[in-house]
Amino acid sequence: MLVDLRIQNYALIEALELRPSGLLNIITGETGAGKSIMLGAIGLLLGNRADSKLLFNNDKKCVIEGQFDISGYHLQDIFEAEDLDYDAQCILRREIAPSGKSRAFVNDTPVTVETLRKIGANLMDIHSQHDTLLLGDPVFQLNLIDLYAGLVPTRTQYSTAFRQYRKLAADLKALEDQIAQANKELDYHSFLLNELEEARLDGEDQGALEQELKELEHAEEIKLKLTHALQSLSEGEYCATSTLKEASVVLGQIAGYSDAARLLKERVDSCLIELRDVADEAEQAEQRTEADPRRLDEVQQRLTVLYNLQRKHQVRDLPALLAVREELQQKVGSVLNLDKEINRLRRDADGALATVNKRAAHLSEQRRKAFPQFEKELADLLFDLGMPNARLLVQHSTGQPAASGTDVINLLFTANKGAHPQTLSKAASGGEFSRLMLCVKYLLADKTALPTIVFDEIDTGISGEIAVKVGRMMQQMAKKHQLITISHLPQMAAAGDVHFFVYKEDRPDRTVSRIRRLSEEERIREIAQMISGARVSENAVQSARELLAMRGESDLVAA
C-alpha cells in the first residue's frame, strides 16, 4: 500500500505530502482545487508521459516520490524479472527536468519508464471517470470474466499454447513462401546444374589442356625445329657433340702435363654428357610430335565448353566454376530438403493447433460456468445501490482461436423493468455506468493483489441513501485493499477512515494547491459545507455528525 506520497514543483503544487491510511481515504475539495492535478502526478509516478510545461517553477525539476509497503504481496518475481533488488519498502521516484528530460527510479536504481510502468501497475490501480468507458470494451469484458472466475492461470496456459501455435504457423507460412519462390527458380537452377554436371569438371586440368592445344596447333613447326636442333647437337657434320668430343681428345693429350688442361678436359666431358642427354630428349620429343587433327579438335571443343561455362557464370577459372556447381547443388538440394521440413512443420503446427483448441474449449467451458454467478452477484450489488430492476447478461459466441481464446462476449445491460438488455453504450447512463463499474471493482477486489486502488469520482450521478451504500461498499473493499477516493458527496466523505482536504492558497504572486488531513471537528465542518454550501447551518452540522456516526464506534475511535 501507499505509505507516503511527495510531490514537488508540479502544476499548482509547490510541495505536497500525503500519508494515507491503510483503509479508506477520502479526498475532497472545491472543483479546480488540485485533486485531479494530484492524480496526474500519481500517474507520472506510474509511468505516464511527462510534460515539462506542467512544472510549477520552470527553473527547477519536478520530483514525485511514493513509498509503498509491498510486504505480503508476492512481487519478488516481478522485481527479479526486471533485474531489480526487492525490498518490502519500495520507493518509486520520477523526475522531470525543465528541459523536459525525464528520469525514473525504483529503490534509487535508475530504470526505464517502461520498467517503472510495469512495477507501478502492480502497486496501484487508478480508476478515473474516463476508465468507466472501458466497461464497454469486449477485451476488457473478457479480462473481467477471467479475473472474476480465477481463470488467469488457465488463460495463461492457453496463451502459451496459442503463442507456440502462432510461431509455428508463421514459420510454416514463411517456409511455404520460400518454397514457392524456390520452385519458381528450381527448373532454371536444375538446368544449370545438369549442364555443369554433364561437363564432367572433376579432375579436369584446364592449364594442361591449354598447353596441349598450343602444341597441337604448332606440331609441324615444333617437329621441324626439333629436327634442326638435333642436326646442330648430334647429327650434323659439324655438330656440337663432335666438336666437344674433339676438344676433349685434344685436352686429354696434354692433361698429363698440365693440371689446368686436366680440369678443362673434365669440364668439357661434363658438358658433353649433358649435351648428349639434351640431344636424346630432343630426339624423343621430335618422335612424339605428330600432327593429330582429331585430338586437336577434341581439345578445342573441350576448352570451348569450359570457356563458355565460365563466361556464362561470369567466373575466370575452373575452381570458380566448381564453386558455382556446388552452390547450385545446395540450392536444388535445399528445395528437396524444404519439403521434408515443411512436412515436419505442418505436423507440429497441427499438433499445436489441437492443443490450442483443447485448451480453448476448457477455458470457454470454465468461463461459461462463471456467467450465471457473475450476472447474479452484479444484479444483487446493483439492487443494493438503488437499481432493483437492473440486469446484466453475458452474451456469448465463439470464433476462431485468438490471443484470449475462442470466446467473444458482450455485456448487455438494462436498468428498467421490461426493457430488453442492450449493449452498455446504449443502455446505461453516466450514473448507471459509474455504479456498474463500482460493482465490478468490488467483485474484483478479492480477485486481484493490488495494494492500492484509487477512485476518481466514481460516485458520479448518485446521491442520498445510495451514496451511503456506496460508502459502505468502499469500507468493505478497504478491509483488504487500501482505497483512496476523490468525492464530492458528503455521504462518501463520512465513510472514510481518514479525510484529506485539497484547497487553493492565494499568494501575492500566484496560486498554489495544498492538502491537509482534517481533524474530527474540521471533518464535521467540511462535510456540513458539502451538505449546505458555504453558509453552514446547525442542521447541516447535525447531519454531518449523523453521517460520521454511521461509520460505527470503531471508526470513530480510529479517527
PDB file of N, CA and C in Angstrom, residues 332-412:
ATOM      1  N   VAL A 332      19.410 -26.582 -55.295  1.00  0.00           N
ATOM      2  CA  VAL A 332      18.480 -27.617 -55.750  1.00  0.00           C
ATOM      3  C   VAL A 332      18.197 -28.597 -54.622  1.00  0.00           C
ATOM      4  N   GLY A 333      19.252 -28.955 -53.884  1.00  0.00           N
ATOM      5  CA  GLY A 333      19.055 -29.891 -52.782  1.00  0.00           C
ATOM      6  C   GLY A 333      18.224 -29.308 -51.664  1.00  0.00           C
ATOM      7  N   SER A 334      18.360 -27.985 -51.421  1.00  0.00           N
ATOM      8  CA  SER A 334      17.609 -27.354 -50.336  1.00  0.00           C
ATOM      9  C   SER A 334      16.108 -27.404 -50.591  1.00  0.00           C
ATOM     10  N   VAL A 335      15.696 -27.319 -51.856  1.00  0.00           N
ATOM     11  CA  VAL A 335      14.267 -27.392 -52.169  1.00  0.00           C
ATOM     12  C   VAL A 335      13.730 -28.761 -51.786  1.00  0.00           C
ATOM     13  N   LEU A 336      14.512 -29.784 -52.064  1.00  0.00           N
ATOM     14  CA  LEU A 336      14.084 -31.133 -51.692  1.00  0.00           C
ATOM     15  C   LEU A 336      14.056 -31.285 -50.175  1.00  0.00           C
ATOM     16  N   ASN A 337      15.041 -30.679 -49.483  1.00  0.00           N
ATOM     17  CA  ASN A 337      15.060 -30.741 -48.016  1.00  0.00           C
ATOM     18  C   ASN A 337      13.933 -29.929 -47.413  1.00  0.00           C
ATOM     19  N   LEU A 338      13.560 -28.817 -48.098  1.00  0.00           N
ATOM     20  CA  LEU A 338      12.459 -27.987 -47.591  1.00  0.00           C
ATOM     21  C   LEU A 338      11.158 -28.767 -47.545  1.00  0.00           C
ATOM     22  N   ASP A 339      10.971 -29.660 -48.479  1.00  0.00           N
ATOM     23  CA  ASP A 339       9.755 -30.478 -48.475  1.00  0.00           C
ATOM     24  C   ASP A 339       9.669 -31.302 -47.199  1.00  0.00           C
ATOM     25  N   LYS A 340      10.802 -31.841 -46.761  1.00  0.00           N
ATOM     26  CA  LYS A 340      10.814 -32.599 -45.511  1.00  0.00           C
ATOM     27  C   LYS A 340      10.526 -31.686 -44.319  1.00  0.00           C
ATOM     28  N   GLU A 341      11.150 -30.496 -44.352  1.00  0.00           N
ATOM     29  CA  GLU A 341      10.966 -29.561 -43.241  1.00  0.00           C
ATOM     30  C   GLU A 341       9.530 -29.061 -43.168  1.00  0.00           C
ATOM     31  N   ILE A 342       8.932 -28.804 -44.326  1.00  0.00           N
ATOM     32  CA  ILE A 342       7.563 -28.282 -44.320  1.00  0.00           C
ATOM     33  C   ILE A 342       6.582 -29.348 -43.826  1.00  0.00           C
ATOM     34  N   ASN A 343       6.856 -30.597 -44.136  1.00  0.00           N
ATOM     35  CA  ASN A 343       6.006 -31.675 -43.622  1.00  0.00           C
ATOM     36  C   ASN A 343       6.117 -31.767 -42.108  1.00  0.00           C
ATOM     37  N   ARG A 344       7.352 -31.596 -41.605  1.00  0.00           N
ATOM     38  CA  ARG A 344       7.544 -31.613 -40.144  1.00  0.00           C
ATOM     39  C   ARG A 344       6.819 -30.454 -39.487  1.00  0.00           C
ATOM     40  N   LEU A 345       6.967 -29.259 -40.081  1.00  0.00           N
ATOM     41  CA  LEU A 345       6.301 -28.083 -39.509  1.00  0.00           C
ATOM     42  C   LEU A 345       4.795 -28.220 -39.543  1.00  0.00           C
ATOM     43  N   ARG A 346       4.267 -28.796 -40.601  1.00  0.00           N
ATOM     44  CA  ARG A 346       2.815 -28.995 -40.684  1.00  0.00           C
ATOM     45  C   ARG A 346       2.322 -29.926 -39.584  1.00  0.00           C
ATOM     46  N   ARG A 347       3.086 -30.970 -39.342  1.00  0.00           N
ATOM     47  CA  ARG A 347       2.700 -31.882 -38.253  1.00  0.00           C
ATOM     48  C   ARG A 347       2.753 -31.163 -36.908  1.00  0.00           C
ATOM     49  N   ASP A 348       3.828 -30.389 -36.689  1.00  0.00           N
ATOM     50  CA  ASP A 348       3.962 -29.667 -35.421  1.00  0.00           C
ATOM     51  C   ASP A 348       2.858 -28.624 -35.263  1.00  0.00           C
ATOM     52  N   ALA A 349       2.559 -27.896 -36.348  1.00  0.00           N
ATOM     53  CA  ALA A 349       1.516 -26.857 -36.287  1.00  0.00           C
ATOM     54  C   ALA A 349       0.148 -27.483 -36.038  1.00  0.00           C
ATOM     55  N   ASP A 350      -0.111 -28.619 -36.697  1.00  0.00           N
ATOM     56  CA  ASP A 350      -1.399 -29.302 -36.467  1.00  0.00           C
ATOM     57  C   ASP A 350      -1.510 -29.767 -35.027  1.00  0.00           C
ATOM     58  N   GLY A 351      -0.398 -30.284 -34.484  1.00  0.00           N
ATOM     59  CA  GLY A 351      -0.417 -30.704 -33.084  1.00  0.00           C
ATOM     60  C   GLY A 351      -0.609 -29.530 -32.142  1.00  0.00           C
ATOM     61  N   ALA A 352       0.065 -28.411 -32.440  1.00  0.00           N
ATOM     62  CA  ALA A 352      -0.082 -27.213 -31.600  1.00  0.00           C
ATOM     63  C   ALA A 352      -1.510 -26.670 -31.675  1.00  0.00           C
ATOM     64  N   LEU A 353      -2.103 -26.715 -32.862  1.00  0.00           N
ATOM     65  CA  LEU A 353      -3.483 -26.231 -33.010  1.00  0.00           C
ATOM     66  C   LEU A 353      -4.448 -27.114 -32.236  1.00  0.00           C
ATOM     67  N   ALA A 354      -4.187 -28.414 -32.243  1.00  0.00           N
ATOM     68  CA  ALA A 354      -5.037 -29.321 -31.462  1.00  0.00           C
ATOM     69  C   ALA A 354      -4.959 -28.976 -29.979  1.00  0.00           C
ATOM     70  N   THR A 355      -3.733 -28.665 -29.499  1.00  0.00           N
ATOM     71  CA  THR A 355      -3.565 -28.262 -28.097  1.00  0.00           C
ATOM     72  C   THR A 355      -4.294 -26.958 -27.821  1.00  0.00           C
ATOM     73  N   VAL A 356      -4.174 -26.003 -28.750  1.00  0.00           N
ATOM     74  CA  VAL A 356      -4.871 -24.715 -28.609  1.00  0.00           C
ATOM     75  C   VAL A 356      -6.376 -24.934 -28.515  1.00  0.00           C
ATOM     76  N   ASN A 357      -6.913 -25.736 -29.414  1.00  0.00           N
ATOM     77  CA  ASN A 357      -8.363 -25.969 -29.418  1.00  0.00           C
ATOM     78  C   ASN A 357      -8.817 -26.659 -28.132  1.00  0.00           C
ATOM     79  N   LYS A 358      -7.998 -27.593 -27.652  1.00  0.00           N
ATOM     80  CA  LYS A 358      -8.340 -28.301 -26.420  1.00  0.00           C
ATOM     81  C   LYS A 358      -8.358 -27.340 -25.236  1.00  0.00           C
ATOM     82  N   ARG A 359      -7.307 -26.522 -25.128  1.00  0.00           N
ATOM     83  CA  ARG A 359      -7.248 -25.582 -24.003  1.00  0.00           C
ATOM     84  C   ARG A 359      -8.283 -24.480 -24.153  1.00  0.00           C
ATOM     85  N   ALA A 360      -8.567 -24.070 -25.390  1.00  0.00           N
ATOM     86  CA  ALA A 360      -9.599 -23.053 -25.613  1.00  0.00           C
ATOM     87  C   ALA A 360     -10.964 -23.575 -25.196  1.00  0.00           C
ATOM     88  N   ALA A 361     -11.239 -24.847 -25.495  1.00  0.00           N
ATOM     89  CA  ALA A 361     -12.518 -25.444 -25.119  1.00  0.00           C
ATOM     90  C   ALA A 361     -12.657 -25.501 -23.602  1.00  0.00           C
ATOM     91  N   HIS A 362     -11.557 -25.875 -22.932  1.00  0.00           N
ATOM     92  CA  HIS A 362     -11.595 -25.926 -21.457  1.00  0.00           C
ATOM     93  C   HIS A 362     -11.784 -24.526 -20.877  1.00  0.00           C
ATOM     94  N   LEU A 363     -11.057 -23.547 -21.411  1.00  0.00           N
ATOM     95  CA  LEU A 363     -11.190 -22.168 -20.938  1.00  0.00           C
ATOM     96  C   LEU A 363     -12.600 -21.655 -21.169  1.00  0.00           C
ATOM     97  N   SER A 364     -13.162 -21.944 -22.337  1.00  0.00           N
ATOM     98  CA  SER A 364     -14.513 -21.493 -22.657  1.00  0.00           C
ATOM     99  C   SER A 364     -15.536 -22.123 -21.721  1.00  0.00           C
ATOM    100  N   GLU A 365     -15.343 -23.400 -21.423  1.00  0.00           N
ATOM    101  CA  GLU A 365     -16.270 -24.088 -20.514  1.00  0.00           C
ATOM    102  C   GLU A 365     -16.250 -23.451 -19.129  1.00  0.00           C
ATOM    103  N   GLN A 366     -15.043 -23.148 -18.625  1.00  0.00           N
ATOM    104  CA  GLN A 366     -14.929 -22.526 -17.309  1.00  0.00           C
ATOM    105  C   GLN A 366     -15.529 -21.123 -17.301  1.00  0.00           C
ATOM    106  N   ARG A 367     -15.346 -20.401 -18.389  1.00  0.00           N
ATOM    107  CA  ARG A 367     -15.947 -19.065 -18.470  1.00  0.00           C
ATOM    108  C   ARG A 367     -17.474 -19.142 -18.440  1.00  0.00           C
ATOM    109  N   ARG A 368     -18.035 -20.059 -19.224  1.00  0.00           N
ATOM    110  CA  ARG A 368     -19.500 -20.164 -19.278  1.00  0.00           C
ATOM    111  C   ARG A 368     -20.082 -20.550 -17.927  1.00  0.00           C
ATOM    112  N   LYS A 369     -19.323 -21.370 -17.189  1.00  0.00           N
ATOM    113  CA  LYS A 369     -19.800 -21.740 -15.855  1.00  0.00           C
ATOM    114  C   LYS A 369     -19.887 -20.526 -14.931  1.00  0.00           C
ATOM    115  N   ALA A 370     -19.024 -19.539 -15.177  1.00  0.00           N
ATOM    116  CA  ALA A 370     -18.976 -18.364 -14.293  1.00  0.00           C
ATOM    117  C   ALA A 370     -20.055 -17.330 -14.646  1.00  0.00           C
ATOM    118  N   PHE A 371     -20.611 -17.383 -15.854  1.00  0.00           N
ATOM    119  CA  PHE A 371     -21.558 -16.356 -16.286  1.00  0.00           C
ATOM    120  C   PHE A 371     -22.750 -16.197 -15.322  1.00  0.00           C
ATOM    121  N   PRO A 372     -23.457 -17.285 -14.974  1.00  0.00           N
ATOM    122  CA  PRO A 372     -24.663 -17.105 -14.122  1.00  0.00           C
ATOM    123  C   PRO A 372     -24.353 -16.454 -12.775  1.00  0.00           C
ATOM    124  N   GLN A 373     -23.287 -16.923 -12.108  1.00  0.00           N
ATOM    125  CA  GLN A 373     -22.954 -16.354 -10.803  1.00  0.00           C
ATOM    126  C   GLN A 373     -22.507 -14.908 -10.930  1.00  0.00           C
ATOM    127  N   PHE A 374     -21.763 -14.611 -11.997  1.00  0.00           N
ATOM    128  CA  PHE A 374     -21.329 -13.234 -12.245  1.00  0.00           C
ATOM    129  C   PHE A 374     -22.534 -12.321 -12.450  1.00  0.00           C
ATOM    130  N   GLU A 375     -23.487 -12.763 -13.255  1.00  0.00           N
ATOM    131  CA  GLU A 375     -24.702 -11.968 -13.504  1.00  0.00           C
ATOM    132  C   GLU A 375     -25.494 -11.765 -12.214  1.00  0.00           C
ATOM    133  N   LYS A 376     -25.604 -12.833 -11.406  1.00  0.00           N
ATOM    134  CA  LYS A 376     -26.383 -12.739 -10.167  1.00  0.00           C
ATOM    135  C   LYS A 376     -25.734 -11.800  -9.160  1.00  0.00           C
ATOM    136  N   GLU A 377     -24.409 -11.938  -8.963  1.00  0.00           N
ATOM    137  CA  GLU A 377     -23.745 -11.087  -7.968  1.00  0.00           C
ATOM    138  C   GLU A 377     -23.807  -9.620  -8.376  1.00  0.00           C
ATOM    139  N   LEU A 378     -23.650  -9.343  -9.643  1.00  0.00           N
ATOM    140  CA  LEU A 378     -23.753  -7.954 -10.100  1.00  0.00           C
ATOM    141  C   LEU A 378     -25.163  -7.428  -9.902  1.00  0.00           C
ATOM    142  N   ALA A 379     -26.164  -8.256 -10.202  1.00  0.00           N
ATOM    143  CA  ALA A 379     -27.560  -7.827 -10.027  1.00  0.00           C
ATOM    144  C   ALA A 379     -27.842  -7.533  -8.552  1.00  0.00           C
ATOM    145  N   ASP A 380     -27.313  -8.378  -7.651  1.00  0.00           N
ATOM    146  CA  ASP A 380     -27.530  -8.149  -6.210  1.00  0.00           C
ATOM    147  C   ASP A 380     -26.874  -6.850  -5.758  1.00  0.00           C
ATOM    148  N   LEU A 381     -25.659  -6.602  -6.233  1.00  0.00           N
ATOM    149  CA  LEU A 381     -24.970  -5.368  -5.847  1.00  0.00           C
ATOM    150  C   LEU A 381     -25.689  -4.143  -6.395  1.00  0.00           C
ATOM    151  N   LEU A 382     -26.128  -4.220  -7.643  1.00  0.00           N
ATOM    152  CA  LEU A 382     -26.855  -3.101  -8.249  1.00  0.00           C
ATOM    153  C   LEU A 382     -28.178  -2.865  -7.527  1.00  0.00           C
ATOM    154  N   PHE A 383     -28.806  -3.948  -7.059  1.00  0.00           N
ATOM    155  CA  PHE A 383     -30.048  -3.807  -6.273  1.00  0.00           C
ATOM    156  C   PHE A 383     -29.773  -2.998  -5.007  1.00  0.00           C
ATOM    157  N   ASP A 384     -28.652  -3.317  -4.337  1.00  0.00           N
ATOM    158  CA  ASP A 384     -28.292  -2.595  -3.118  1.00  0.00           C
ATOM    159  C   ASP A 384     -27.992  -1.126  -3.397  1.00  0.00           C
ATOM    160  N   LEU A 385     -27.579  -0.824  -4.629  1.00  0.00           N
ATOM    161  CA  LEU A 385     -27.240   0.552  -4.984  1.00  0.00           C
ATOM    162  C   LEU A 385     -28.407   1.266  -5.660  1.00  0.00           C
ATOM    163  N   GLY A 386     -29.630   0.792  -5.397  1.00  0.00           N
ATOM    164  CA  GLY A 386     -30.807   1.512  -5.875  1.00  0.00           C
ATOM    165  C   GLY A 386     -31.196   1.235  -7.304  1.00  0.00           C
ATOM    166  N   MET A 387     -30.797   0.103  -7.827  1.00  0.00           N
ATOM    167  CA  MET A 387     -31.177  -0.270  -9.187  1.00  0.00           C
ATOM    168  C   MET A 387     -31.822  -1.653  -9.121  1.00  0.00           C
ATOM    169  N   PRO A 388     -33.057  -1.754  -8.583  1.00  0.00           N
ATOM    170  CA  PRO A 388     -33.692  -3.055  -8.338  1.00  0.00           C
ATOM    171  C   PRO A 388     -34.036  -3.819  -9.607  1.00  0.00           C
ATOM    172  N   ASN A 389     -34.179  -3.105 -10.698  1.00  0.00           N
ATOM    173  CA  ASN A 389     -34.571  -3.772 -11.944  1.00  0.00           C
ATOM    174  C   ASN A 389     -33.406  -3.970 -12.906  1.00  0.00           C
ATOM    175  N   ALA A 390     -32.226  -3.675 -12.430  1.00  0.00           N
ATOM    176  CA  ALA A 390     -31.054  -3.778 -13.309  1.00  0.00           C
ATOM    177  C   ALA A 390     -30.729  -5.240 -13.595  1.00  0.00           C
ATOM    178  N   ARG A 391     -30.400  -5.489 -14.841  1.00  0.00           N
ATOM    179  CA  ARG A 391     -29.990  -6.827 -15.256  1.00  0.00           C
ATOM    180  C   ARG A 391     -28.782  -6.707 -16.176  1.00  0.00           C
ATOM    181  N   LEU A 392     -27.827  -7.582 -15.953  1.00  0.00           N
ATOM    182  CA  LEU A 392     -26.673  -7.641 -16.843  1.00  0.00           C
ATOM    183  C   LEU A 392     -26.537  -9.071 -17.331  1.00  0.00           C
ATOM    184  N   LEU A 393     -26.515  -9.228 -18.632  1.00  0.00           N
ATOM    185  CA  LEU A 393     -26.406 -10.546 -19.249  1.00  0.00           C
ATOM    186  C   LEU A 393     -25.100 -10.633 -20.038  1.00  0.00           C
ATOM    187  N   VAL A 394     -24.508 -11.802 -20.002  1.00  0.00           N
ATOM    188  CA  VAL A 394     -23.291 -12.039 -20.779  1.00  0.00           C
ATOM    189  C   VAL A 394     -23.693 -12.731 -22.080  1.00  0.00           C
ATOM    190  N   GLN A 395     -23.584 -12.003 -23.170  1.00  0.00           N
ATOM    191  CA  GLN A 395     -23.866 -12.585 -24.491  1.00  0.00           C
ATOM    192  C   GLN A 395     -22.590 -13.262 -24.990  1.00  0.00           C
ATOM    193  N   HIS A 396     -22.724 -14.520 -25.375  1.00  0.00           N
ATOM    194  CA  HIS A 396     -21.529 -15.309 -25.689  1.00  0.00           C
ATOM    195  C   HIS A 396     -21.624 -15.941 -27.066  1.00  0.00           C
ATOM    196  N   SER A 397     -20.500 -15.952 -27.753  1.00  0.00           N
ATOM    197  CA  SER A 397     -20.376 -16.678 -29.011  1.00  0.00           C
ATOM    198  C   SER A 397     -18.923 -17.132 -29.129  1.00  0.00           C
ATOM    199  N   THR A 398     -18.674 -18.005 -30.073  1.00  0.00           N
ATOM    200  CA  THR A 398     -17.314 -18.491 -30.268  1.00  0.00           C
ATOM    201  C   THR A 398     -16.847 -18.181 -31.687  1.00  0.00           C
ATOM    202  N   GLY A 399     -15.551 -18.051 -31.821  1.00  0.00           N
ATOM    203  CA  GLY A 399     -14.954 -17.765 -33.120  1.00  0.00           C
ATOM    204  C   GLY A 399     -13.664 -18.545 -33.276  1.00  0.00           C
ATOM    205  N   GLN A 400     -12.809 -18.071 -34.149  1.00  0.00           N
ATOM    206  CA  GLN A 400     -11.521 -18.710 -34.361  1.00  0.00           C
ATOM    207  C   GLN A 400     -10.593 -18.433 -33.171  1.00  0.00           C
ATOM    208  N   PRO A 401      -9.632 -19.309 -32.926  1.00  0.00           N
ATOM    209  CA  PRO A 401      -8.693 -19.070 -31.815  1.00  0.00           C
ATOM    210  C   PRO A 401      -7.989 -17.725 -31.967  1.00  0.00           C
ATOM    211  N   ALA A 402      -7.964 -16.977 -30.877  1.00  0.00           N
ATOM    212  CA  ALA A 402      -7.296 -15.672 -30.833  1.00  0.00           C
ATOM    213  C   ALA A 402      -6.447 -15.626 -29.577  1.00  0.00           C
ATOM    214  N   ALA A 403      -5.841 -14.474 -29.320  1.00  0.00           N
ATOM    215  CA  ALA A 403      -4.916 -14.360 -28.192  1.00  0.00           C
ATOM    216  C   ALA A 403      -5.581 -14.671 -26.859  1.00  0.00           C
ATOM    217  N   SER A 404      -6.890 -14.385 -26.728  1.00  0.00           N
ATOM    218  CA  SER A 404      -7.591 -14.587 -25.459  1.00  0.00           C
ATOM    219  C   SER A 404      -8.514 -15.799 -25.481  1.00  0.00           C
ATOM    220  N   GLY A 405      -8.478 -16.592 -26.534  1.00  0.00           N
ATOM    221  CA  GLY A 405      -9.324 -17.776 -26.618  1.00  0.00           C
ATOM    222  C   GLY A 405     -10.243 -17.722 -27.819  1.00  0.00           C
ATOM    223  N   THR A 406     -11.248 -18.569 -27.795  1.00  0.00           N
ATOM    224  CA  THR A 406     -12.219 -18.600 -28.891  1.00  0.00           C
ATOM    225  C   THR A 406     -13.513 -17.887 -28.532  1.00  0.00           C
ATOM    226  N   ASP A 407     -13.593 -17.344 -27.307  1.00  0.00           N
ATOM    227  CA  ASP A 407     -14.833 -16.721 -26.836  1.00  0.00           C
ATOM    228  C   ASP A 407     -14.931 -15.264 -27.252  1.00  0.00           C
ATOM    229  N   VAL A 408     -16.127 -14.880 -27.643  1.00  0.00           N
ATOM    230  CA  VAL A 408     -16.461 -13.477 -27.908  1.00  0.00           C
ATOM    231  C   VAL A 408     -17.649 -13.151 -27.029  1.00  0.00           C
ATOM    232  N   ILE A 409     -17.453 -12.206 -26.110  1.00  0.00           N
ATOM    233  CA  ILE A 409     -18.554 -11.876 -25.204  1.00  0.00           C
ATOM    234  C   ILE A 409     -18.918 -10.406 -25.339  1.00  0.00           C
ATOM    235  N   ASN A 410     -20.136 -10.118 -24.946  1.00  0.00           N
ATOM    236  CA  ASN A 410     -20.639  -8.752 -24.951  1.00  0.00           C
ATOM    237  C   ASN A 410     -21.585  -8.603 -23.769  1.00  0.00           C
ATOM    238  N   LEU A 411     -21.301  -7.660 -22.892  1.00  0.00           N
ATOM    239  CA  LEU A 411     -22.162  -7.434 -21.730  1.00  0.00           C
ATOM    240  C   LEU A 411     -23.365  -6.603 -22.148  1.00  0.00           C
ATOM    241  N   LEU A 412     -24.565  -7.163 -21.921  1.00  0.00           N
ATOM    242  CA  LEU A 412     -25.819  -6.470 -22.230  1.00  0.00           C
ATOM    243  C   LEU A 412     -26.448  -6.025 -20.918  1.00  0.00           C
TER     244      LEU A 412
END
